[in-house]
PDB file of C-alpha atoms in Angstrom:
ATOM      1  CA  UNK A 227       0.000   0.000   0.000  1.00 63.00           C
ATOM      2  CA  UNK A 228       1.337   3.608  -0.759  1.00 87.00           C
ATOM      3  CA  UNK A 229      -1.980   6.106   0.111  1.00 95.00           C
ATOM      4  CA  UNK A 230      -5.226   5.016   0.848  1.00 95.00           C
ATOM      5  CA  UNK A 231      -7.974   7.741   1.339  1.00 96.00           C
ATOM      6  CA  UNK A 232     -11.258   7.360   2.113  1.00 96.00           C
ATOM      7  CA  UNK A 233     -14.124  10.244   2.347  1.00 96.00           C
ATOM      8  CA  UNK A 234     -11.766  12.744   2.180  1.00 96.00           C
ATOM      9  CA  UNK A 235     -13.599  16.462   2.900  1.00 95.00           C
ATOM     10  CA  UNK A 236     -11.936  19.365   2.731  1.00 94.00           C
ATOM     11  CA  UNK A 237     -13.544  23.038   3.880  1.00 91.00           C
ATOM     12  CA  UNK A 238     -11.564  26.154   3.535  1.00 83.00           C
ATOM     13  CA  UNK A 239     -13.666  29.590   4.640  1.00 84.00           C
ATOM     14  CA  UNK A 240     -17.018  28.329   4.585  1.00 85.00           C
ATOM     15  CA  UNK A 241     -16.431  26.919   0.490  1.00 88.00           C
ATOM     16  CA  UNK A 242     -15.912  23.024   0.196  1.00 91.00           C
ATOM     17  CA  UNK A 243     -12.966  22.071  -1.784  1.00 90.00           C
ATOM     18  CA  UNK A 244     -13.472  18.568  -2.080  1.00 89.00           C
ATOM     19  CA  UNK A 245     -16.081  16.247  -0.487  1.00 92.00           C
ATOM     20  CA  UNK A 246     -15.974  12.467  -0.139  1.00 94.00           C
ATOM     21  CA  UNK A 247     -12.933  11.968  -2.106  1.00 94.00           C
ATOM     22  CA  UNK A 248     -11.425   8.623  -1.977  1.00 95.00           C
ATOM     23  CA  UNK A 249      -8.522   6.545  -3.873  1.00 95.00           C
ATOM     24  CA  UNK A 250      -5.911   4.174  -3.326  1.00 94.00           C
ATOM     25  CA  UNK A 251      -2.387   4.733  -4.878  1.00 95.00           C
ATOM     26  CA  UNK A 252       0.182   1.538  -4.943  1.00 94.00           C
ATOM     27  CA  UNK A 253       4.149   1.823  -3.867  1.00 94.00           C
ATOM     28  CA  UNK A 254       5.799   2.835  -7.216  1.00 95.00           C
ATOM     29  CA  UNK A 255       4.457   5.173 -10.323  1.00 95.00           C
ATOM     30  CA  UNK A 256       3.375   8.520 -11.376  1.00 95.00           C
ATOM     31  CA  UNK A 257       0.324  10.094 -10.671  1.00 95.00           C
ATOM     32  CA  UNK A 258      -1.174  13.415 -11.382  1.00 93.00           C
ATOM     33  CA  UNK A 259      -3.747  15.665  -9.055  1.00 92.00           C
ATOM     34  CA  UNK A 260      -5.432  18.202 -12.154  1.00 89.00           C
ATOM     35  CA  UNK A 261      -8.351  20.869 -12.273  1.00 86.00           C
ATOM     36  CA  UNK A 262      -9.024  23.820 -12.713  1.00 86.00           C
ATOM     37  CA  UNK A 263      -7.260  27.013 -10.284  1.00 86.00           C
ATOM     38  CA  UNK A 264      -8.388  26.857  -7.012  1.00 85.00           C
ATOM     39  CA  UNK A 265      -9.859  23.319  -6.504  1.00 89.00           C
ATOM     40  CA  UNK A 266      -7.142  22.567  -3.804  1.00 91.00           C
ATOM     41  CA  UNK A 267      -4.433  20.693  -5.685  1.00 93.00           C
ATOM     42  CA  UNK A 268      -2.317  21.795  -3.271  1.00 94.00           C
ATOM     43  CA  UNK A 269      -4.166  21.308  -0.782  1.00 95.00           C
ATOM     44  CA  UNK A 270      -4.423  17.427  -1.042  1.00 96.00           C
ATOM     45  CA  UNK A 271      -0.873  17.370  -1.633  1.00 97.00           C
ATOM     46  CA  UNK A 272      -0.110  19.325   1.989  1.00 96.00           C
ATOM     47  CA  UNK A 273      -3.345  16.481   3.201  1.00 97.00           C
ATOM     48  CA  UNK A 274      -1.394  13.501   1.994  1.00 96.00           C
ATOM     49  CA  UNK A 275       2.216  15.177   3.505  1.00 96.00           C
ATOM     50  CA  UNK A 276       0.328  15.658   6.862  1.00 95.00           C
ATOM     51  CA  UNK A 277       0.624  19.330   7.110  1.00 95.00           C
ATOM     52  CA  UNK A 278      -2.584  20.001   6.682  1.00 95.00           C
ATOM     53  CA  UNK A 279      -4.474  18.204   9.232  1.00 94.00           C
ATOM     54  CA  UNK A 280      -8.159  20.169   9.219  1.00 93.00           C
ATOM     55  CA  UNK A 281     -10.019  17.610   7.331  1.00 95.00           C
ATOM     56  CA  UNK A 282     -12.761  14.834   7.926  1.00 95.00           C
ATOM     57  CA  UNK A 283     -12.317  11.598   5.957  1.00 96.00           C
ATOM     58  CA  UNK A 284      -8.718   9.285   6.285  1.00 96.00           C
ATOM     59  CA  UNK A 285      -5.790   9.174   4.762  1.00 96.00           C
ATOM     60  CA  UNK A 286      -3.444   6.385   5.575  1.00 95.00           C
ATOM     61  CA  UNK A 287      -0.015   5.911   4.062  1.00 92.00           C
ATOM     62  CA  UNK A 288       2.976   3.919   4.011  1.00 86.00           C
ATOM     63  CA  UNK A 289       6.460   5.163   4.407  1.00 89.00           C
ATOM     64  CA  UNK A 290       8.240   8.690   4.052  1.00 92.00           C
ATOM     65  CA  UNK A 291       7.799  11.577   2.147  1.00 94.00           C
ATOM     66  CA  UNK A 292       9.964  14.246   0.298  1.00 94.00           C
ATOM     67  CA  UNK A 293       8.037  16.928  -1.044  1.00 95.00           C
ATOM     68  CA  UNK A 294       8.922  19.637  -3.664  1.00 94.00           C
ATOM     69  CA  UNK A 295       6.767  23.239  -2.412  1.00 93.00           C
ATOM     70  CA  UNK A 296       6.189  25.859  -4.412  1.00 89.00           C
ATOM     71  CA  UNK A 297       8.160  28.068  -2.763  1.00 91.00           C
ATOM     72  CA  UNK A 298      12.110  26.929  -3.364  1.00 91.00           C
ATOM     73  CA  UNK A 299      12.717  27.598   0.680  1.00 91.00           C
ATOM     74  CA  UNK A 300      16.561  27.372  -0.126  1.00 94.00           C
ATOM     75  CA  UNK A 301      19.121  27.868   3.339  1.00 93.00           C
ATOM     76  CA  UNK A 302      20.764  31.490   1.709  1.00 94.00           C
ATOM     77  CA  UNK A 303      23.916  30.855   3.658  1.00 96.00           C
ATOM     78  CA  UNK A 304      24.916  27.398   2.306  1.00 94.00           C
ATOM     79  CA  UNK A 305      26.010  26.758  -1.341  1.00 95.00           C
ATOM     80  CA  UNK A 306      23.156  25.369  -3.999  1.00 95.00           C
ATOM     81  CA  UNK A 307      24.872  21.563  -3.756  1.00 94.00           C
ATOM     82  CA  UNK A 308      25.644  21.914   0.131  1.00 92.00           C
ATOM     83  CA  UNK A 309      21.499  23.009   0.113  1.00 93.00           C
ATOM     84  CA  UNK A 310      20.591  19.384  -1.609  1.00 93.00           C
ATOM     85  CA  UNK A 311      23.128  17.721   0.425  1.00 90.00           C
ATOM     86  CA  UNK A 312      21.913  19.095   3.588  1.00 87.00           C
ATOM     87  CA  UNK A 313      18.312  18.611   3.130  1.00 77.00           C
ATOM     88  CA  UNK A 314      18.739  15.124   1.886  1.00 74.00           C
ATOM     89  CA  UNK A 315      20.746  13.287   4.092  1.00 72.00           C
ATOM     90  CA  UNK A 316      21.575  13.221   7.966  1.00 73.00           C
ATOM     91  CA  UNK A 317      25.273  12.117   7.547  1.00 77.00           C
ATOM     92  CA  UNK A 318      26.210  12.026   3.989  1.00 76.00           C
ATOM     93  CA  UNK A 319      29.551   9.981   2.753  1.00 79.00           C
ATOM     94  CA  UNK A 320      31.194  10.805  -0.529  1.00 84.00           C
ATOM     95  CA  UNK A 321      29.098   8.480  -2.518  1.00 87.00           C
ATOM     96  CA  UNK A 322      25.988  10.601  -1.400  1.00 83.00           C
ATOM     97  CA  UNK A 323      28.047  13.578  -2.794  1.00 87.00           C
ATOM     98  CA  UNK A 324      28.781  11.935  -5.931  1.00 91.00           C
ATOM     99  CA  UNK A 325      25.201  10.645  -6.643  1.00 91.00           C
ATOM    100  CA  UNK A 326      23.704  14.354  -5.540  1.00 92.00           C
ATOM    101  CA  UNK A 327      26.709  15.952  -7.966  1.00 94.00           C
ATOM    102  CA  UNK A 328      25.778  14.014 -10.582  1.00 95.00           C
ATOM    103  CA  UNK A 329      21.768  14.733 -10.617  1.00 95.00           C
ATOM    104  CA  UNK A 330      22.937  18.242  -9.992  1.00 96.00           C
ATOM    105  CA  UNK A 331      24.643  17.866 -13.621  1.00 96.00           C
ATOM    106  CA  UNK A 332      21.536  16.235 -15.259  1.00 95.00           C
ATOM    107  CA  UNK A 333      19.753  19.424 -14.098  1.00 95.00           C
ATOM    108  CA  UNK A 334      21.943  21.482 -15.579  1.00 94.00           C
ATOM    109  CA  UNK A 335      24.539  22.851 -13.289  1.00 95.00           C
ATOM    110  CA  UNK A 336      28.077  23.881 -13.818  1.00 95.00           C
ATOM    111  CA  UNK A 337      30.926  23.187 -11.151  1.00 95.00           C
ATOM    112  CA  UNK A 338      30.507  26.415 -10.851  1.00 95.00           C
ATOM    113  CA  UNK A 339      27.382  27.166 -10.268  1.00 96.00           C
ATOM    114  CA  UNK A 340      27.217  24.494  -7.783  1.00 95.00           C
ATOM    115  CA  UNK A 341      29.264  26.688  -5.232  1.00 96.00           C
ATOM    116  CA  UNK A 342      27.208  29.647  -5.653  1.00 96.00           C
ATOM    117  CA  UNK A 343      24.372  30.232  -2.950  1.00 96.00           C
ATOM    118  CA  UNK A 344      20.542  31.110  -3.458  1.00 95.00           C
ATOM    119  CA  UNK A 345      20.993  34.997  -3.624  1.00 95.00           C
ATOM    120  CA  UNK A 346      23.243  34.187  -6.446  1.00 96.00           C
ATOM    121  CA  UNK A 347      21.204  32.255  -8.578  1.00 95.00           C
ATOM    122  CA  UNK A 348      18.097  32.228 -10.833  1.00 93.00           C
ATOM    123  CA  UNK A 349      14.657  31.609 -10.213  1.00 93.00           C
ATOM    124  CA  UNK A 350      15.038  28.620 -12.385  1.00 93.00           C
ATOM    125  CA  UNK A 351      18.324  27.621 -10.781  1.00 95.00           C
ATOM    126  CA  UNK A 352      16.332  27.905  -7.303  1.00 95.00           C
ATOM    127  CA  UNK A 353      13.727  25.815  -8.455  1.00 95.00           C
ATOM    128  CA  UNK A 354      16.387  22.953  -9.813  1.00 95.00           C
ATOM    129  CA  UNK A 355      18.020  22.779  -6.248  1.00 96.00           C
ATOM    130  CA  UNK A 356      14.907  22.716  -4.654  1.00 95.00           C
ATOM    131  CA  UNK A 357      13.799  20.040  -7.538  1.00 95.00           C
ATOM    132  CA  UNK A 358      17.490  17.927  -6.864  1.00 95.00           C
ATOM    133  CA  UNK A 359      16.875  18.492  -2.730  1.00 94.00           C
ATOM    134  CA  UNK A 360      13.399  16.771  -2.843  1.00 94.00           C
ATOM    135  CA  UNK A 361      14.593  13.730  -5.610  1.00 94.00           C
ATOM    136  CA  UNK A 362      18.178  13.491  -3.724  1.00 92.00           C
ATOM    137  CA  UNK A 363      15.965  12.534  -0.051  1.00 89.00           C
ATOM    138  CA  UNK A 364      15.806   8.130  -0.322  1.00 87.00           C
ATOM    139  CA  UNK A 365      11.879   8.848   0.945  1.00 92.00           C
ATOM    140  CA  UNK A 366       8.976   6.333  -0.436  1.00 95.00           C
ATOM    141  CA  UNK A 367       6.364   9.266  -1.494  1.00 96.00           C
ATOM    142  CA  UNK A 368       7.610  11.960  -3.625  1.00 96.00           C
ATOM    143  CA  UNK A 369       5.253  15.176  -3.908  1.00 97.00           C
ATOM    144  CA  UNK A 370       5.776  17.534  -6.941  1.00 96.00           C
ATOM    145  CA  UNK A 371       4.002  20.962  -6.331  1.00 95.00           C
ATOM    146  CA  UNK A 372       4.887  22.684  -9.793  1.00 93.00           C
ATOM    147  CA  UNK A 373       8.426  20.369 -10.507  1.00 93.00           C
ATOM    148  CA  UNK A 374       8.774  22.387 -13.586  1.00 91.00           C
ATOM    149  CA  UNK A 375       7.722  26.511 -12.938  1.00 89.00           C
ATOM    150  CA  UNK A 376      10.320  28.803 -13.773  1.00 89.00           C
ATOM    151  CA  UNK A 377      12.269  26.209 -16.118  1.00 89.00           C
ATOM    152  CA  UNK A 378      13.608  26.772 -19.817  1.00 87.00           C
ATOM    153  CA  UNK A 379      11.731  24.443 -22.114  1.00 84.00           C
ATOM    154  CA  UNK A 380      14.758  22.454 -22.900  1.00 84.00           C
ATOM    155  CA  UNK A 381      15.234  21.297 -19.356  1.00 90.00           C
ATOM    156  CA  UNK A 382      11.694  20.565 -18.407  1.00 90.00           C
ATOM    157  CA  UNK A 383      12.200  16.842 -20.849  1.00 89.00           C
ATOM    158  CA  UNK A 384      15.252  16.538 -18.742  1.00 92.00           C
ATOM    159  CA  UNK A 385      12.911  16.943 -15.205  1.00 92.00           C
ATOM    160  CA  UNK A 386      10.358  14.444 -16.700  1.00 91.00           C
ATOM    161  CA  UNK A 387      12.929  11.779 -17.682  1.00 92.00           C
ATOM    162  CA  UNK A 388      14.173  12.053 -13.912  1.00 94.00           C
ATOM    163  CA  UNK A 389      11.150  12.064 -12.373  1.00 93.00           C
ATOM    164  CA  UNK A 390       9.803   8.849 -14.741  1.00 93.00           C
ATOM    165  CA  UNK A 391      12.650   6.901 -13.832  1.00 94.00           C
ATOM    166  CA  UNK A 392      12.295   7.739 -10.193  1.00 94.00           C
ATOM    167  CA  UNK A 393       8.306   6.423 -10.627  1.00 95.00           C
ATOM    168  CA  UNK A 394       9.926   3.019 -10.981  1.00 95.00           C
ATOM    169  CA  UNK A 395      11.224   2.647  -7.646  1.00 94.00           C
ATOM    170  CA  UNK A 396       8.746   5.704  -5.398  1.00 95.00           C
ATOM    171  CA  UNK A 397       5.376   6.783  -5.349  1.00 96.00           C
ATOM    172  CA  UNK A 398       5.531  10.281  -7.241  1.00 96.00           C
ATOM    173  CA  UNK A 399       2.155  12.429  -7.175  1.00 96.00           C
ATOM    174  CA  UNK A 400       2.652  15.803  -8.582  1.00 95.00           C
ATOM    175  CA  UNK A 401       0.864  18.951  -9.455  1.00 93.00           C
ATOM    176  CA  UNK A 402       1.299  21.705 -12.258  1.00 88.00           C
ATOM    177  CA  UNK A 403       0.050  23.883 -14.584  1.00 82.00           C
ATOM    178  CA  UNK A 404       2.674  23.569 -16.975  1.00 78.00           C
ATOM    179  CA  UNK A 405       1.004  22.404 -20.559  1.00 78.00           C
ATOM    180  CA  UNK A 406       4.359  20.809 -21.569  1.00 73.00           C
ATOM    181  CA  UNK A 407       3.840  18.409 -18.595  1.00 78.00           C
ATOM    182  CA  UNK A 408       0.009  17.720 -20.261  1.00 78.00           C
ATOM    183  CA  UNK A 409       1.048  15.181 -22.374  1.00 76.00           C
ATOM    184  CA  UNK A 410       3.449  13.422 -19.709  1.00 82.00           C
ATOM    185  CA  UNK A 411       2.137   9.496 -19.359  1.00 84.00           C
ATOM    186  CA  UNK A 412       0.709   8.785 -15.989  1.00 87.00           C
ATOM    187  CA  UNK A 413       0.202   5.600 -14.144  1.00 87.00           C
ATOM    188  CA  UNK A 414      -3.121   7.536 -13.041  1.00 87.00           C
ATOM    189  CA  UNK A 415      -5.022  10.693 -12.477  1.00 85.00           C
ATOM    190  CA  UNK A 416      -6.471  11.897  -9.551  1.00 88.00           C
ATOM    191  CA  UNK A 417      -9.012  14.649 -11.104  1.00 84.00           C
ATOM    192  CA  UNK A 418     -10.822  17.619  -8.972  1.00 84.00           C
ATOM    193  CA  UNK A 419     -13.302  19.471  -9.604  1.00 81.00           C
ATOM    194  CA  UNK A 420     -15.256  22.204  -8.592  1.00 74.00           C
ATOM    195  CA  UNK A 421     -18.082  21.452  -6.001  1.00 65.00           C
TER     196      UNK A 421
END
């Protein structure tokens, strides 16, 4: 089992979000929350990470969980690859330095760049670290809150090769409103609507 939940209802000022939702998600693959602005996307993400804990209904799941925000919440006084190392690992031996290097180079990133920190880099660079931080973490459940805003075109095929290859082995459920990740081939689709 990965998530399980049952009658999920969520009410936010008075306006229900979602109402009896339920669905059961297995241990590996990549699913995707869509709808329309508003319909609390994020929401059920924060529900399933167990930050947001003002809701009726259960949700029951099975192992730990990285998850990608929307805001890049970056440490401003370590370097971008000391931020993924860091963030990813309690006690991290060279081989965790290597393997976080080397992602950092599939995203993009110059030796160079690695060393600079988050006042020195790009909204798209910010996003990346925050990206390699989330994928770096050995967690079971991997949640995606827009894995792809702020990127250049050209590296948001690199994000989706990463983050289907990572399906194989980890839950991944992810959220966006980026039309390039439309077409993206999902193991299944968790769809809200308006109530």
């Amino acid at each position: 089992m990965g998530i399980v939940v049952t009658d999920l209802t969520k009410t936010f000022d008075d306006k229900t979000l979602f109402s009896n939702l339920s669905f059961a998600l297995g241990d590996t693959g990549l699913v995707r929350i869509t709808g329309p602005s508003g319909v609390g996307k994020t929401t059920l993400l924060r529900i399933i990470a167990g930050i947001d804990k003002d809701f009726s209904g259960s949700v029951d799941r099975d192992g730990d969980i990285s998850y990608l925000f929307q805001e890049h919440r970056l440490l401003p006084w370590l370097s971008a690859l000391d931020n993924v190392i860091v963030a990813s690992f309690n006690d991290a031996d060279e081989n965790d330095k290597e393997s976080v290097r080397a992602l950092l180079y599939r995203l993009g990133f110059s030796d160079n760049e690695l060393l600079r920190k988050p006042s020195k880099l790009s909204g798209g660079m910010k996003q990346r670290i925050a990206l390699a931080r989330a994928l770096a973490r050995k967690s079971d459940i991997l949640l995606l809150d827009e894995p792809t805003k702020e990127l250049d075109s050209s590296l948001v095929s690199t994000v989706v090769d990463i983050i289907r290859e990572e399906s194989n082995r980890r839950l991944i459920i992810f959220v966006s409103h980026d039309p390039l990740l439309d077409t993206v081939e999902v193991d299944d689709l968790i769809r809200l609507s308006r109530i």
